[in-house]
């Protein structure tokens, strides 16, 4: 299975921005839909955003959860084998460990996919 590595997390102030990256160790990400998920302390893992694998060079389908719509942007650079999550206008409630995975739902990833190790995002008020 593909191994995923996230980076780009950190501490940011209310209203700030971060860009998370998800790269593959081993096989490339080209053949996978990639999802971003997050898990806050004491809460379940939730979907944040997902991007399909491409049928052509620039043809992707994207999905955003309610909390991400209008503030986060997912993109992928297959040449670099990386998927990005640009997060703008961050709020304290965005504080969580963020994971990328090969799939767009928690159930699917748990059954068939791979999780990264996670990267901490902390937003101060």
Tab-separated table of C-alpha atoms in Angstrom:
chain	number	residue	atom	x	y	z
A	1	UNK	CA	0.000	0.000	0.000
A	2	UNK	CA	1.029	3.559	-0.600
A	3	UNK	CA	2.468	5.377	2.418
A	4	UNK	CA	1.434	8.987	2.914
A	5	UNK	CA	3.339	11.771	4.624
A	6	UNK	CA	1.706	15.042	5.669
A	7	UNK	CA	3.526	18.286	6.357
A	8	UNK	CA	2.766	21.973	6.818
A	9	UNK	CA	0.919	21.986	10.117
A	10	UNK	CA	1.741	24.371	12.920
A	11	UNK	CA	0.526	27.163	15.161
A	12	UNK	CA	-1.277	30.073	13.531
A	13	UNK	CA	-3.368	32.971	14.782
A	14	UNK	CA	-7.096	33.428	14.201
A	15	UNK	CA	-7.616	34.490	10.589
A	16	UNK	CA	-4.274	33.151	9.425
A	17	UNK	CA	-3.419	30.641	6.721
A	18	UNK	CA	-1.589	27.363	6.370
A	19	UNK	CA	-0.907	25.046	3.451
A	20	UNK	CA	-0.808	21.353	4.163
A	21	UNK	CA	0.974	18.933	1.843
A	22	UNK	CA	0.442	15.206	1.343
A	23	UNK	CA	3.152	13.231	-0.446
A	24	UNK	CA	3.542	9.541	-1.182
A	25	UNK	CA	6.434	7.381	-0.104
A	26	UNK	CA	6.715	4.687	-2.706
A	27	UNK	CA	3.954	4.623	-5.347
A	28	UNK	CA	2.741	7.987	-6.594
A	29	UNK	CA	-0.626	9.474	-5.773
A	30	UNK	CA	-1.728	9.685	-9.417
A	31	UNK	CA	-4.029	6.666	-9.229
A	32	UNK	CA	-5.820	7.664	-6.032
A	33	UNK	CA	-8.531	10.007	-4.954
A	34	UNK	CA	-7.037	11.808	-1.957
A	35	UNK	CA	-8.973	13.054	1.026
A	36	UNK	CA	-8.123	15.354	3.901
A	37	UNK	CA	-9.633	14.570	7.278
A	38	UNK	CA	-9.269	15.996	10.748
A	39	UNK	CA	-9.738	14.871	14.305
A	40	UNK	CA	-10.088	17.246	17.220
A	41	UNK	CA	-9.549	16.098	20.823
A	42	UNK	CA	-12.503	14.052	22.041
A	43	UNK	CA	-14.169	13.993	18.619
A	44	UNK	CA	-14.420	11.569	15.735
A	45	UNK	CA	-12.506	11.865	12.493
A	46	UNK	CA	-14.341	13.985	9.920
A	47	UNK	CA	-13.901	14.617	6.226
A	48	UNK	CA	-12.623	18.057	5.269
A	49	UNK	CA	-12.041	17.849	1.529
A	50	UNK	CA	-11.358	15.381	-1.259
A	51	UNK	CA	-10.030	15.466	-4.801
A	52	UNK	CA	-10.547	12.800	-7.441
A	53	UNK	CA	-7.843	11.136	-9.456
A	54	UNK	CA	-7.551	12.825	-12.820
A	55	UNK	CA	-8.982	11.571	-16.076
A	56	UNK	CA	-7.046	14.208	-17.965
A	57	UNK	CA	-4.277	16.601	-17.098
A	58	UNK	CA	-6.486	19.144	-15.347
A	59	UNK	CA	-9.857	17.446	-14.906
A	60	UNK	CA	-10.632	16.825	-11.248
A	61	UNK	CA	-13.664	16.698	-9.050
A	62	UNK	CA	-13.421	18.275	-5.611
A	63	UNK	CA	-15.596	18.071	-2.521
A	64	UNK	CA	-15.622	20.164	0.650
A	65	UNK	CA	-17.198	19.652	4.009
A	66	UNK	CA	-19.372	22.414	5.444
A	67	UNK	CA	-16.582	23.622	7.699
A	68	UNK	CA	-14.168	23.992	4.784
A	69	UNK	CA	-16.422	25.403	2.079
A	70	UNK	CA	-15.288	28.862	1.011
A	71	UNK	CA	-12.129	28.852	3.159
A	72	UNK	CA	-10.123	25.791	2.106
A	73	UNK	CA	-8.910	24.785	-1.349
A	74	UNK	CA	-7.682	21.339	-2.317
A	75	UNK	CA	-5.396	20.826	-5.295
A	76	UNK	CA	-2.962	18.297	-6.636
A	77	UNK	CA	0.283	18.400	-8.558
A	78	UNK	CA	0.782	14.978	-10.072
A	79	UNK	CA	4.190	15.942	-11.446
A	80	UNK	CA	5.312	16.417	-7.851
A	81	UNK	CA	3.178	13.586	-6.502
A	82	UNK	CA	1.638	15.915	-3.942
A	83	UNK	CA	-1.834	16.985	-2.830
A	84	UNK	CA	-2.270	20.327	-1.101
A	85	UNK	CA	-4.849	21.796	1.243
A	86	UNK	CA	-4.730	25.587	1.363
A	87	UNK	CA	-6.499	26.766	4.510
A	88	UNK	CA	-7.411	30.436	4.838
A	89	UNK	CA	-9.267	32.431	7.468
A	90	UNK	CA	-8.515	29.805	10.090
A	91	UNK	CA	-10.585	29.670	13.268
A	92	UNK	CA	-9.893	28.101	16.683
A	93	UNK	CA	-12.442	25.397	15.879
A	94	UNK	CA	-10.171	24.281	13.023
A	95	UNK	CA	-7.673	23.080	15.620
A	96	UNK	CA	-7.151	19.359	15.054
A	97	UNK	CA	-4.788	16.729	13.737
A	98	UNK	CA	-5.140	16.694	9.958
A	99	UNK	CA	-4.713	13.490	7.998
A	100	UNK	CA	-4.538	12.730	4.322
A	101	UNK	CA	-5.695	9.394	3.004
A	102	UNK	CA	-6.347	7.411	-0.163
A	103	UNK	CA	-10.089	7.843	-0.232
A	104	UNK	CA	-12.881	10.262	0.443
A	105	UNK	CA	-14.668	8.697	3.385
A	106	UNK	CA	-13.480	7.396	6.735
A	107	UNK	CA	-15.200	4.048	6.215
A	108	UNK	CA	-13.643	3.536	2.794
A	109	UNK	CA	-10.147	4.423	3.971
A	110	UNK	CA	-10.444	2.161	7.008
A	111	UNK	CA	-11.494	-0.747	4.781
A	112	UNK	CA	-9.419	-0.242	1.647
A	113	UNK	CA	-7.074	2.714	1.947
A	114	UNK	CA	-4.087	4.205	3.720
A	115	UNK	CA	-3.785	6.965	6.304
A	116	UNK	CA	-0.913	9.344	6.802
A	117	UNK	CA	0.515	9.910	10.256
A	118	UNK	CA	-1.173	13.287	10.682
A	119	UNK	CA	-0.016	16.849	11.189
A	120	UNK	CA	-1.137	19.113	14.031
A	121	UNK	CA	-2.872	22.391	13.255
A	122	UNK	CA	-3.457	24.758	16.153
A	123	UNK	CA	-5.295	28.047	15.749
A	124	UNK	CA	-5.018	30.531	18.595
A	125	UNK	CA	-7.762	33.034	19.352
